[in-house]
Every structure is written in C-alpha cells, then in structure tokens.
Amino acid sequence: MYDLAVELYPLPRSITGEGTRETLRRIRERLPGLVIHEVPSGTEVFDWEVPPEWNIRDAYVMNDAGEKVVDFREHTLHVVGYSVPVNREVSLEELQEHLYSIPEKPDAIPYVTSFYSPRWGFCMTHRERERLDEGTYRVVIDSTLEPGSLSYGELILPGEEETEVLLSTYVCHPQMANDQLSGPVVLTELARWLQEQPRRYTYRIVFIPETIGSITYLSRNLETMRQNTVAGYVVSCVGDERRYTFMESRLGDTLADRVTRHVMEYHTPGFTHYDFLYAGSDERQYCSPGVDLPVVSVLRTRYRDYPEYHTSLDDLSLISPVGLGGAYELYRELLRALEWNRVYRTTVPCEPRLGPRGLYPTIHHPSHRRGIKDMIHLIQYSDGDHDLVAVAERIGMPVSWCHEMATVLVEHGVLEPVAGGSPATPSDPASTVRR
Ligand code: ZN
C-alpha cells in the first residue's frame, strides 16, 4: 500500500484530467477488473454539470534574473487547481493578488482550487513569499480547460445476493498523502482481498473525484444503489498512526452505523466519534435527502483534524505501512461483521435442551459458567427479529464470537437463519434491542 502511495504521489490529479486518469490506470494494474468510465464535459448531473477537462503541463513564476521562484515541477500544489492559462509579465504587486500562503504555517504550500470560477494563481510557502523582491515577474501556466471528460473507476464484485456494500474513495487531490493517497491505496488492497473471498454481498467499489464525482456517479446509478445498498463506507484519510475516527451517517441509525460502532468498540477502543454535522467528504452526497444511502466514514485522523491537512506537509512521512495496515485490518473486520450479520431464530419454543446435543457440560464447574451463560443469552435473543449485531450489543459480546457460536448452534439444530437473512434496516425498529 505504501509503495503504491509513493508511485501515485507526484501525478497531477484534479477533478478531471490526465493526472486522475493515470492514477486510475495505475490502480487498474493492481485491479484488472476496474472499469474506467468517462463522462463528457457538459453532462448534466442533478443540479450540477461535468466541468471542462483541466490539464496542465508546466507552470512557474520567474524573476527578472531568470530564476524560477515557484516551480510546478517541484511540487504540483504550487498551482491553484483549475488555473486558466497565463503567460505574461506582472509587477510584484499584481503577482501578490494571485499568491496563496499560510502565515501561521510558513513552511507549508497550501492546497487551493478554483473549480467553478475561472482564475489563475500560485501557492507557496509563506517563508518564500516573504523573500520575493520588488521587480517584474514572468508568470506561466501552461494549462488547458477544454471539453473532455470526468474519469472514474468502478469495480463490481458480485456476491450470492444482489444486495450491495458500497466502498468509495476519491482520486482528485494532488500531491498529498493522508488526505488523498491513503484512501485509494487502502481501498485497492481491500478490493484485492475481497476478490479472493466468498462473498454474500455484492461489492460496489468506486474511485471518483470528490463531490462532482459522487454526484456524477449517483446520477447514473441512484436507482440501483437505493434498492440494493445495505451499507457503505467512504474510505478517506486512513494512513497515519494517530487515531481512528468514526463518522456517522446523516441519521446515525443505519446498519452501517450499528456495525461500525460495535466493531470499533472492540477493535479500536477510544476512537473519535463524529456525527454527520462534521461530514466533509462524499458522505455528504451519499447521505443527502433524496439519496439517503446507509453510508458512514471510517478514518484514521480525519481531514481538518490535523495541522498538515490540505498542505504540502501532508506528505509521505505522515502516512506509514503501520498506519495504512491498521486501517486495512479495521475495514476487513467491518466487512466481515457485515457478512456475518444474519437474523437467527430458535428451532423450538422454550429453551432447547443443550445436554443431549453435547452443548452443555455434564459436570458443573464455575469456569464453564460464563461461556454457557453467553451461549444461552445468544439463544434467548435469537428471536427472528434481531440481527446478530443487535444481539451482540445486547449480550455484551463481540459479533465475531456471536458468529462463531451461532454457527455451532446452527450445526447442532438449535438455531436457524431466517430465510432471506437480510439484516434489519433502520426503518425496522426491531433492529435495536432495548437495554
Ligand atoms: Zn481534502
């Protein structure tokens, strides 16, 4: 995962253009089933429109001594994203109107874009900006904004059921590590793992430009996704080692919310929890009224929560194999929990006899009591209404244990999965067991 991040780091990504397309091609080398779709500029997507395609070859600011004081080839963040082309001489005073820096972070190049109003600009460290002398500067941005297309990648992994799990990440930020490359590299590895697994659910895995990409994607797939999606995740900012973060869906009570809260309480205790008012990525589109998919976000340190966010300081030293690996493991736990989450019921009224089935120790010893008690609790809440995650929460055991125990109890004829087995949805108040 880390090596792929290193490889993708310098590509000049934006919401459209060759940098993003090349990023998708490199991901496709690891995921040969990935389909790269192109949506033409000008296509209406709900209340929006696919913008012209932006491509950039070179950009710099040169002083009158012929030195490049800002050079796109040294860092792609040096140019305001979607800058219109320019090639002329300006005074320092005029140049200043087109420069962006952060006085409080004098060594950081900020990430600045202007997708929907045509302008040009350069970003630089405040320290270098303060060193600019009076004089004449040549500003060159060799870019094009022309009819083209918006590119996104899609991989559908069919399962036993048509019901789907959505996994979405974005590929539109330039040279940054945690808030850009961590998401696609973790999702690529998760997709490679999922490909090898027996799958109950169908997995819809998308690599899109943020916001306009999810709007475009939803405009083409909304009906199917509304019908089939049981849970979804926006995979973003998953590369550092500082913390784990859970961001709820808009209403906070979907299957994705319940599963995530439960798994993280066991797997990453002490995680940071945000409600939807703090959402900032594609969950804003997936959860919006009229779309309302059960989508949450699981992150390491969330965008906006770390000082390097949206600057050149969010570099490859901020993410690590350990950070990426931790997120990858957590996501595997979440997806396993979703796959395990069935509704069970007992095969007989009243308590089934466990002794004759070999499930009850014939000698009573205090050390056996807890395990037996938990097994009996699991049986008591296997009522055909509550899914395994709701039962796990109620009896205070991890869903992984409940899954193993339910499998044993099914083998011994004590429990049976409810036909259809689809988990309770938020509209079904039975999904939560009252304590
Ligand atoms: Zn961002």
PDB file of N, CA, C and O in Angstrom, residues 8 130 139 146 194 229 243 261 268 281-282 311 326 334 341 356 358 378 381 402:
ATOM      1  N   LEU A   8       2.020   6.950  -6.794  1.00  0.00           N
ATOM      2  CA  LEU A   8       0.952   7.861  -7.246  1.00  0.00           C
ATOM      3  C   LEU A   8       1.179   9.318  -6.813  1.00  0.00           C
ATOM      4  O   LEU A   8       0.523  10.234  -7.329  1.00  0.00           O
ATOM      5  N   GLU A 130       7.737  35.778   1.415  1.00  0.00           N
ATOM      6  CA  GLU A 130       8.290  36.982   2.041  1.00  0.00           C
ATOM      7  C   GLU A 130       9.636  37.376   1.455  1.00  0.00           C
ATOM      8  O   GLU A 130      10.087  38.513   1.635  1.00  0.00           O
ATOM      9  N   VAL A 139       4.899  35.161 -15.322  1.00  0.00           N
ATOM     10  CA  VAL A 139       4.062  34.074 -14.812  1.00  0.00           C
ATOM     11  C   VAL A 139       3.625  33.221 -15.989  1.00  0.00           C
ATOM     12  O   VAL A 139       3.125  33.739 -16.994  1.00  0.00           O
ATOM     13  N   GLU A 146     -10.694  22.502 -21.550  1.00  0.00           N
ATOM     14  CA  GLU A 146     -11.390  22.228 -22.808  1.00  0.00           C
ATOM     15  C   GLU A 146     -12.424  21.139 -22.603  1.00  0.00           C
ATOM     16  O   GLU A 146     -12.345  20.386 -21.624  1.00  0.00           O
ATOM     17  N   LEU A 194     -11.035  -8.767  -1.134  1.00  0.00           N
ATOM     18  CA  LEU A 194     -12.441  -9.167  -1.359  1.00  0.00           C
ATOM     19  C   LEU A 194     -12.580 -10.091  -2.568  1.00  0.00           C
ATOM     20  O   LEU A 194     -13.409 -10.995  -2.565  1.00  0.00           O
ATOM     21  N   THR A 229     -28.368  -1.096  -1.661  1.00  0.00           N
ATOM     22  CA  THR A 229     -27.264  -0.843  -0.727  1.00  0.00           C
ATOM     23  C   THR A 229     -27.683  -1.122   0.719  1.00  0.00           C
ATOM     24  O   THR A 229     -28.625  -0.507   1.225  1.00  0.00           O
ATOM     25  N   ARG A 243      -4.819   8.150  15.278  1.00  0.00           N
ATOM     26  CA  ARG A 243      -6.088   7.755  15.904  1.00  0.00           C
ATOM     27  C   ARG A 243      -6.977   7.061  14.882  1.00  0.00           C
ATOM     28  O   ARG A 243      -6.615   6.959  13.700  1.00  0.00           O
ATOM     29  N   ARG A 261     -20.012   1.067  14.866  1.00  0.00           N
ATOM     30  CA  ARG A 261     -19.888   1.412  16.283  1.00  0.00           C
ATOM     31  C   ARG A 261     -19.496   0.163  17.082  1.00  0.00           C
ATOM     32  O   ARG A 261     -18.601   0.193  17.923  1.00  0.00           O
ATOM     33  N   THR A 268     -10.954  -0.978  17.991  1.00  0.00           N
ATOM     34  CA  THR A 268     -10.184   0.265  18.141  1.00  0.00           C
ATOM     35  C   THR A 268     -10.794   1.119  19.248  1.00  0.00           C
ATOM     36  O   THR A 268     -11.306   2.217  18.997  1.00  0.00           O
ATOM     37  N   SER A 281     -16.794  14.829   3.258  1.00  0.00           N
ATOM     38  CA  SER A 281     -16.388  14.189   2.011  1.00  0.00           C
ATOM     39  C   SER A 281     -17.631  13.686   1.261  1.00  0.00           C
ATOM     40  O   SER A 281     -18.708  14.266   1.383  1.00  0.00           O
ATOM     41  N   ASP A 282     -17.474  12.611   0.513  1.00  0.00           N
ATOM     42  CA  ASP A 282     -18.576  12.173  -0.348  1.00  0.00           C
ATOM     43  C   ASP A 282     -19.789  11.637   0.415  1.00  0.00           C
ATOM     44  O   ASP A 282     -20.858  11.478  -0.174  1.00  0.00           O
ATOM     45  N   THR A 311      -2.156  20.785   2.978  1.00  0.00           N
ATOM     46  CA  THR A 311      -0.912  21.494   2.669  1.00  0.00           C
ATOM     47  C   THR A 311       0.132  20.469   2.241  1.00  0.00           C
ATOM     48  O   THR A 311      -0.066  19.258   2.388  1.00  0.00           O
ATOM     49  N   GLY A 326      -3.227  -0.662   9.718  1.00  0.00           N
ATOM     50  CA  GLY A 326      -4.233  -0.630  10.779  1.00  0.00           C
ATOM     51  C   GLY A 326      -5.620  -0.362  10.213  1.00  0.00           C
ATOM     52  O   GLY A 326      -6.611  -0.999  10.598  1.00  0.00           O
ATOM     53  N   LEU A 334     -14.777  -4.804   9.687  1.00  0.00           N
ATOM     54  CA  LEU A 334     -16.110  -4.226   9.432  1.00  0.00           C
ATOM     55  C   LEU A 334     -16.846  -5.031   8.356  1.00  0.00           C
ATOM     56  O   LEU A 334     -18.042  -5.324   8.487  1.00  0.00           O
ATOM     57  N   ASN A 341     -23.607 -10.742   9.629  1.00  0.00           N
ATOM     58  CA  ASN A 341     -24.785 -10.203  10.308  1.00  0.00           C
ATOM     59  C   ASN A 341     -26.086 -10.754   9.747  1.00  0.00           C
ATOM     60  O   ASN A 341     -26.698 -10.137   8.883  1.00  0.00           O
ATOM     61  N   PRO A 356     -28.282 -33.075  25.530  1.00  0.00           N
ATOM     62  CA  PRO A 356     -28.278 -34.153  24.523  1.00  0.00           C
ATOM     63  C   PRO A 356     -27.560 -33.755  23.229  1.00  0.00           C
ATOM     64  O   PRO A 356     -27.142 -34.600  22.460  1.00  0.00           O
ATOM     65  N   GLY A 358     -24.800 -32.166  23.256  1.00  0.00           N
ATOM     66  CA  GLY A 358     -23.370 -32.065  23.575  1.00  0.00           C
ATOM     67  C   GLY A 358     -22.917 -30.632  23.789  1.00  0.00           C
ATOM     68  O   GLY A 358     -21.732 -30.329  23.729  1.00  0.00           O
ATOM     69  N   LEU A 378     -27.271 -15.660  23.849  1.00  0.00           N
ATOM     70  CA  LEU A 378     -27.368 -15.584  22.381  1.00  0.00           C
ATOM     71  C   LEU A 378     -28.639 -16.296  21.898  1.00  0.00           C
ATOM     72  O   LEU A 378     -29.360 -15.782  21.041  1.00  0.00           O
ATOM     73  N   TYR A 381     -31.884 -14.239  22.578  1.00  0.00           N
ATOM     74  CA  TYR A 381     -32.200 -13.098  21.713  1.00  0.00           C
ATOM     75  C   TYR A 381     -32.268 -13.472  20.237  1.00  0.00           C
ATOM     76  O   TYR A 381     -32.485 -12.609  19.393  1.00  0.00           O
ATOM     77  N   CYS A 402     -20.194 -14.065  18.485  1.00  0.00           N
ATOM     78  CA  CYS A 402     -21.600 -14.438  18.234  1.00  0.00           C
ATOM     79  C   CYS A 402     -21.715 -15.219  16.931  1.00  0.00           C
ATOM     80  O   CYS A 402     -22.495 -16.172  16.833  1.00  0.00           O
TER      81      CYS A 402
END
